[in-house]
mmCIF file of C-alpha atoms in Angstrom:
data_model
loop_
_atom_site.group_PDB
_atom_site.id
_atom_site.type_symbol
_atom_site.label_atom_id
_atom_site.label_comp_id
_atom_site.label_asym_id
_atom_site.label_seq_id
_atom_site.Cartn_x
_atom_site.Cartn_y
_atom_site.Cartn_z
ATOM 1 C CA MET A 27 22.925 11.407 16.484
ATOM 2 C CA LYS A 28 20.511 8.558 15.944
ATOM 3 C CA LYS A 29 17.859 9.485 13.317
ATOM 4 C CA LYS A 30 14.114 9.543 14.417
ATOM 5 C CA ARG A 31 12.338 6.534 13.110
ATOM 6 C CA ILE A 32 9.184 7.559 10.842
ATOM 7 C CA VAL A 33 6.831 4.770 10.015
ATOM 8 C CA VAL A 34 4.586 5.651 7.009
ATOM 9 C CA LEU A 35 1.221 3.911 6.496
ATOM 10 C CA SER A 36 0.181 4.590 2.917
ATOM 11 C CA GLY A 37 -2.815 3.777 0.992
ATOM 12 C CA ALA A 38 -4.411 4.259 -2.289
ATOM 13 C CA GLY A 39 -4.437 8.149 -2.022
ATOM 14 C CA MET A 40 -0.598 8.054 -1.996
ATOM 15 C CA SER A 41 -0.701 6.929 -5.687
ATOM 16 C CA ALA A 42 -3.856 8.539 -6.984
ATOM 17 C CA GLU A 43 -1.877 11.363 -8.365
ATOM 18 C CA SER A 44 0.376 8.953 -10.358
ATOM 19 C CA GLY A 45 -2.864 8.072 -12.245
ATOM 20 C CA ILE A 46 -3.727 4.919 -10.406
ATOM 21 C CA SER A 47 -7.309 4.438 -9.798
ATOM 22 C CA THR A 48 -8.594 4.142 -6.119
ATOM 23 C CA PHE A 49 -11.198 1.737 -5.240
ATOM 24 C CA ARG A 50 -13.457 3.387 -3.050
ATOM 25 C CA ASP A 51 -13.919 6.933 -4.349
ATOM 26 C CA SER A 52 -16.577 7.896 -6.968
ATOM 27 C CA ASN A 53 -15.583 6.358 -10.324
ATOM 28 C CA GLY A 54 -13.376 3.871 -8.298
ATOM 29 C CA LEU A 55 -12.709 0.366 -9.440
ATOM 30 C CA TRP A 56 -15.285 -1.031 -6.866
ATOM 31 C CA GLU A 57 -18.015 0.903 -8.737
ATOM 32 C CA ASN A 58 -17.383 -1.169 -11.917
ATOM 33 C CA TYR A 59 -16.285 -4.589 -10.332
ATOM 34 C CA PRO A 60 -18.221 -6.140 -7.353
ATOM 35 C CA VAL A 61 -15.218 -6.679 -4.839
ATOM 36 C CA GLU A 62 -16.445 -10.213 -4.153
ATOM 37 C CA ASP A 63 -16.034 -11.243 -7.853
ATOM 38 C CA VAL A 64 -12.602 -9.819 -8.515
ATOM 39 C CA ALA A 65 -10.672 -9.417 -5.214
ATOM 40 C CA SER A 66 -11.633 -12.300 -3.019
ATOM 41 C CA ILE A 67 -10.167 -15.815 -2.999
ATOM 42 C CA ASP A 68 -13.682 -17.216 -3.347
ATOM 43 C CA GLY A 69 -14.239 -15.138 -6.515
ATOM 44 C CA PHE A 70 -10.939 -16.466 -7.942
ATOM 45 C CA HIS A 71 -12.252 -20.023 -7.253
ATOM 46 C CA ARG A 72 -15.600 -19.421 -8.924
ATOM 47 C CA ASN A 73 -14.108 -17.705 -12.010
ATOM 48 C CA PRO A 74 -10.414 -17.442 -12.320
ATOM 49 C CA ALA A 75 -10.770 -16.096 -15.889
ATOM 50 C CA LEU A 76 -12.668 -12.937 -14.616
ATOM 51 C CA VAL A 77 -10.090 -12.394 -11.929
ATOM 52 C CA LEU A 78 -7.088 -12.682 -14.091
ATOM 53 C CA LYS A 79 -8.589 -10.484 -16.770
ATOM 54 C CA PHE A 80 -9.216 -7.790 -14.109
ATOM 55 C CA TYR A 81 -5.664 -7.805 -12.803
ATOM 56 C CA ASN A 82 -4.328 -7.875 -16.550
ATOM 57 C CA ALA A 83 -6.141 -4.719 -17.079
ATOM 58 C CA ARG A 84 -4.659 -3.209 -13.701
ATOM 59 C CA ARG A 85 -1.176 -4.174 -14.902
ATOM 60 C CA ARG A 86 -1.652 -2.593 -18.337
ATOM 61 C CA ASP A 87 -2.917 0.744 -16.799
ATOM 62 C CA TYR A 88 -0.086 0.566 -14.312
ATOM 63 C CA LEU A 89 2.840 0.287 -16.760
ATOM 64 C CA GLY A 90 2.459 4.093 -17.760
ATOM 65 C CA CYS A 91 2.696 5.200 -14.199
ATOM 66 C CA HIS A 92 5.521 6.795 -12.225
ATOM 67 C CA PRO A 93 6.323 7.977 -8.899
ATOM 68 C CA ASN A 94 4.703 11.320 -7.867
ATOM 69 C CA ALA A 95 6.109 14.278 -5.693
ATOM 70 C CA GLY A 96 4.861 12.511 -2.623
ATOM 71 C CA HIS A 97 6.661 9.218 -3.311
ATOM 72 C CA ILE A 98 9.779 11.320 -4.015
ATOM 73 C CA GLY A 99 9.361 13.445 -0.956
ATOM 74 C CA LEU A 100 9.205 10.351 1.287
ATOM 75 C CA ALA A 101 12.389 8.858 -0.365
ATOM 76 C CA GLU A 102 14.249 12.131 0.158
ATOM 77 C CA MET A 103 13.405 12.085 3.809
ATOM 78 C CA GLU A 104 15.757 9.143 4.451
ATOM 79 C CA ARG A 105 18.520 11.538 4.538
ATOM 80 C CA GLU A 106 17.097 12.997 7.748
ATOM 81 C CA TYR A 107 15.163 10.240 9.093
ATOM 82 C CA ASP A 108 15.095 6.468 9.421
ATOM 83 C CA MET A 109 12.203 6.031 7.105
ATOM 84 C CA ARG A 110 10.043 2.712 7.181
ATOM 85 C CA ILE A 111 6.928 2.414 4.758
ATOM 86 C CA VAL A 112 4.026 0.098 5.284
ATOM 87 C CA THR A 113 1.722 0.284 2.183
ATOM 88 C CA GLN A 114 -1.475 -1.201 1.282
ATOM 89 C CA ASN A 115 -0.751 -0.455 -2.131
ATOM 90 C CA VAL A 116 0.283 -3.150 -4.783
ATOM 91 C CA ASP A 117 2.427 -0.767 -6.910
ATOM 92 C CA ASP A 118 6.256 -0.300 -6.512
ATOM 93 C CA LEU A 119 6.107 3.430 -6.768
ATOM 94 C CA HIS A 120 7.716 3.795 -3.258
ATOM 95 C CA GLU A 121 10.620 1.727 -4.472
ATOM 96 C CA GLN A 122 10.807 3.538 -7.629
ATOM 97 C CA ALA A 123 11.149 6.868 -6.075
ATOM 98 C CA GLY A 124 13.892 5.493 -4.001
ATOM 99 C CA SER A 125 12.497 4.502 -0.639
ATOM 100 C CA THR A 126 14.666 1.495 0.642
ATOM 101 C CA SER A 127 12.431 -0.066 3.353
ATOM 102 C CA VAL A 128 8.844 -1.004 1.926
ATOM 103 C CA ILE A 129 6.423 -3.658 3.428
ATOM 104 C CA HIS A 130 3.679 -4.492 1.029
ATOM 105 C CA LEU A 131 0.726 -5.573 3.073
ATOM 106 C CA HIS A 132 -1.451 -6.598 0.154
ATOM 107 C CA GLY A 133 1.151 -8.080 -2.181
ATOM 108 C CA GLU A 134 2.700 -6.681 -5.339
ATOM 109 C CA LEU A 135 1.051 -6.251 -8.698
ATOM 110 C CA MET A 136 3.985 -6.836 -10.853
ATOM 111 C CA LYS A 137 4.672 -10.190 -9.350
ATOM 112 C CA ASN A 138 3.038 -13.740 -9.828
ATOM 113 C CA ARG A 139 3.063 -16.516 -7.527
ATOM 114 C CA SER A 140 1.737 -20.267 -7.594
ATOM 115 C CA VAL A 141 -1.669 -21.074 -6.263
ATOM 116 C CA ALA A 142 0.022 -23.632 -4.107
ATOM 117 C CA THR A 143 2.516 -21.241 -2.359
ATOM 118 C CA ASP A 144 3.046 -17.676 -1.717
ATOM 119 C CA THR A 145 6.844 -18.005 -0.756
ATOM 120 C CA ILE A 146 8.123 -18.145 -4.206
ATOM 121 C CA LEU A 147 7.557 -15.131 -6.455
ATOM 122 C CA TYR A 148 8.016 -14.523 -10.290
ATOM 123 C CA PRO A 149 8.534 -11.184 -11.559
ATOM 124 C CA VAL A 150 6.171 -9.978 -14.304
ATOM 125 C CA ASP A 151 7.653 -9.221 -17.679
ATOM 126 C CA PRO A 152 6.275 -5.779 -18.394
ATOM 127 C CA ALA A 153 6.272 -6.670 -22.324
ATOM 128 C CA GLN A 154 4.015 -9.571 -21.591
ATOM 129 C CA PRO A 155 2.059 -8.875 -18.296
ATOM 130 C CA ASP A 156 -1.030 -10.807 -19.029
ATOM 131 C CA LEU A 157 -1.939 -14.000 -17.132
ATOM 132 C CA HIS A 158 -4.408 -16.706 -18.491
ATOM 133 C CA VAL A 159 -6.046 -19.808 -17.048
ATOM 134 C CA GLY A 160 -3.544 -22.713 -17.852
ATOM 135 C CA ASP A 161 -0.445 -20.516 -17.427
ATOM 136 C CA LEU A 162 1.551 -22.743 -14.935
ATOM 137 C CA ALA A 163 4.232 -21.974 -12.339
ATOM 138 C CA PRO A 164 7.417 -24.020 -12.483
ATOM 139 C CA ASP A 165 5.909 -26.262 -9.812
ATOM 140 C CA GLY A 166 3.094 -27.227 -12.159
ATOM 141 C CA PHE A 167 0.302 -25.365 -10.321
ATOM 142 C CA GLN A 168 -1.794 -22.366 -11.796
ATOM 143 C CA LEU A 169 -0.116 -19.020 -11.807
ATOM 144 C CA ARG A 170 -1.969 -16.059 -9.956
ATOM 145 C CA PRO A 171 -1.040 -12.479 -9.131
ATOM 146 C CA PHE A 172 0.727 -12.062 -6.030
ATOM 147 C CA ILE A 173 -2.091 -10.276 -4.167
ATOM 148 C CA VAL A 174 -3.436 -10.600 -0.870
ATOM 149 C CA TRP A 175 -7.423 -11.033 -1.720
ATOM 150 C CA PHE A 176 -10.287 -10.614 0.617
ATOM 151 C CA GLY A 177 -10.525 -13.919 2.604
ATOM 152 C CA GLU A 178 -6.886 -14.529 2.761
ATOM 153 C CA ALA A 179 -4.449 -14.061 5.482
ATOM 154 C CA VAL A 180 -2.090 -10.914 5.522
ATOM 155 C CA PRO A 181 1.373 -12.553 6.098
ATOM 156 C CA MET A 182 3.350 -9.138 6.369
ATOM 157 C CA ILE A 183 0.902 -7.843 9.321
ATOM 158 C CA GLU A 184 3.244 -8.922 11.891
ATOM 159 C CA PRO A 185 6.209 -7.239 10.420
ATOM 160 C CA ALA A 186 4.039 -4.249 10.101
ATOM 161 C CA ILE A 187 3.023 -4.296 13.605
ATOM 162 C CA LYS A 188 6.651 -4.487 14.923
ATOM 163 C CA GLU A 189 7.481 -1.316 12.632
ATOM 164 C CA VAL A 190 4.639 0.760 14.073
ATOM 165 C CA SER A 191 5.284 -0.292 17.627
ATOM 166 C CA GLU A 192 8.907 1.071 17.366
ATOM 167 C CA ALA A 193 7.984 4.371 15.542
ATOM 168 C CA ASP A 194 9.147 7.661 16.840
ATOM 169 C CA ILE A 195 6.714 9.361 14.518
ATOM 170 C CA LEU A 196 3.760 7.673 12.511
ATOM 171 C CA VAL A 197 2.409 9.236 9.220
ATOM 172 C CA VAL A 198 -0.782 8.020 7.719
ATOM 173 C CA ILE A 199 -1.169 8.848 3.883
ATOM 174 C CA GLY A 200 -4.255 8.412 1.698
ATOM 175 C CA THR A 201 -6.176 5.637 3.310
ATOM 176 C CA SER A 202 -9.634 5.392 4.537
ATOM 177 C CA LEU A 203 -8.717 3.402 7.588
ATOM 178 C CA ASN A 204 -11.626 1.186 6.787
ATOM 179 C CA VAL A 205 -9.813 -1.977 5.788
ATOM 180 C CA TYR A 206 -8.557 -4.194 8.418
ATOM 181 C CA PRO A 207 -6.215 -5.403 9.667
ATOM 182 C CA ALA A 208 -4.201 -2.418 8.214
ATOM 183 C CA ALA A 209 -6.688 0.089 9.900
ATOM 184 C CA GLY A 210 -5.840 -1.404 13.272
ATOM 185 C CA LEU A 211 -2.217 -0.760 12.981
ATOM 186 C CA LEU A 212 -2.638 2.756 14.518
ATOM 187 C CA ASN A 213 -3.347 0.867 17.804
ATOM 188 C CA TYR A 214 0.359 -0.260 18.060
ATOM 189 C CA ALA A 215 1.886 3.000 17.887
ATOM 190 C CA PRO A 216 3.553 4.099 21.249
ATOM 191 C CA HIS A 217 1.484 6.317 23.369
ATOM 192 C CA ASN A 218 3.896 9.325 23.081
ATOM 193 C CA CYS A 219 4.525 8.762 19.277
ATOM 194 C CA PRO A 220 2.992 11.892 17.163
ATOM 195 C CA ILE A 221 0.672 10.681 14.512
ATOM 196 C CA TYR A 222 0.062 12.869 11.324
ATOM 197 C CA LEU A 223 -2.755 11.886 9.065
ATOM 198 C CA ILE A 224 -2.505 13.174 5.342
ATOM 199 C CA ASP A 225 -5.832 13.161 3.263
ATOM 200 C CA PRO A 226 -7.554 15.456 1.131
ATOM 201 C CA LYS A 227 -10.967 14.303 2.551
ATOM 202 C CA PRO A 228 -11.804 14.198 6.427
ATOM 203 C CA VAL A 229 -10.692 11.073 7.756
ATOM 204 C CA HIS A 230 -11.215 10.440 11.572
ATOM 205 C CA SER A 231 -9.858 7.439 13.561
ATOM 206 C CA THR A 232 -11.184 6.237 16.788
ATOM 207 C CA SER A 233 -7.670 4.922 17.777
ATOM 208 C CA ARG A 234 -6.264 8.166 19.020
ATOM 209 C CA GLN A 235 -7.648 11.588 19.893
ATOM 210 C CA ASP A 236 -4.349 13.274 19.457
ATOM 211 C CA ILE A 237 -3.966 12.731 15.673
ATOM 212 C CA ARG A 238 -2.454 15.774 13.669
ATOM 213 C CA TYR A 239 -4.676 16.203 10.486
ATOM 214 C CA ILE A 240 -3.163 17.714 7.289
ATOM 215 C CA GLN A 241 -6.126 17.895 4.802
ATOM 216 C CA ALA A 242 -4.291 17.786 1.438
ATOM 217 C CA THR A 243 -3.491 15.530 -1.336
ATOM 218 C CA ALA A 244 -0.375 13.270 -0.878
ATOM 219 C CA THR A 245 2.108 15.431 -2.807
ATOM 220 C CA GLU A 246 1.078 18.632 -0.998
ATOM 221 C CA GLY A 247 0.571 16.954 2.235
ATOM 222 C CA ILE A 248 4.097 15.645 2.466
ATOM 223 C CA ARG A 249 5.436 19.135 1.726
ATOM 224 C CA LEU A 250 3.487 20.318 4.581
ATOM 225 C CA LEU A 251 4.503 17.439 6.689
ATOM 226 C CA ARG A 252 8.182 18.141 6.192
ATOM 227 C CA GLN A 253 7.594 21.740 7.205
ATOM 228 C CA ALA A 254 5.898 20.674 10.347
ATOM 229 C CA LEU A 255 8.490 18.134 11.279
ATOM 230 C CA GLN A 256 11.121 20.760 10.719
ATOM 231 C CA GLU A 257 9.226 23.369 12.914
ATOM 232 C CA ALA A 258 8.875 20.707 15.647
ATOM 233 C CA ASP A 259 12.559 20.110 15.470
ATOM 234 C CA TYR A 260 12.003 16.123 15.697
#
């Protein structure tokens, strides 16, 4: 029997329990750094040293993090479902937990690219994760993090739209649904596709009126989701 396809849209709340700072919550990263300075292409052009310093710190913070029970729960669900994950997160905790189909909308923290092209990537050495102005890619251009900044196109949005449009079940975890184009992905879900939204805070979407809300953290929410799916006998 063909497995049901579950497409998961994950955001910062997915990795919060792994110790990765979210951006928008109280004490989040945006309270300490203006987004236009450290996470936009214009900010990088104005002050590349500041942006590289910001992401060097993000990498050092990340190196001590591990997948949480939520990541592991999603990976375990591959035994029962055809799982596809579309994440706004730049960590690779989904992959570390064992998920085998992951689309990163906003890039990957532990990879670099040349400022001249985003088609060739260079893995970051965890022992030497820092980038500095003057560090060059093999093509002779400055290296930068493989991050999709504000003001840049989102190359993986079309593959993400395709995944959502083919979903049997859609699960949204730990995202404010405020950042576009990712927030607009709900509009591509089939009209008869059940949608579950997991977040400890109230999150409301105008895309659909039939969303099933699970107000819980990612780890607890995925446990409750698995129960709900079994009871619904999808």
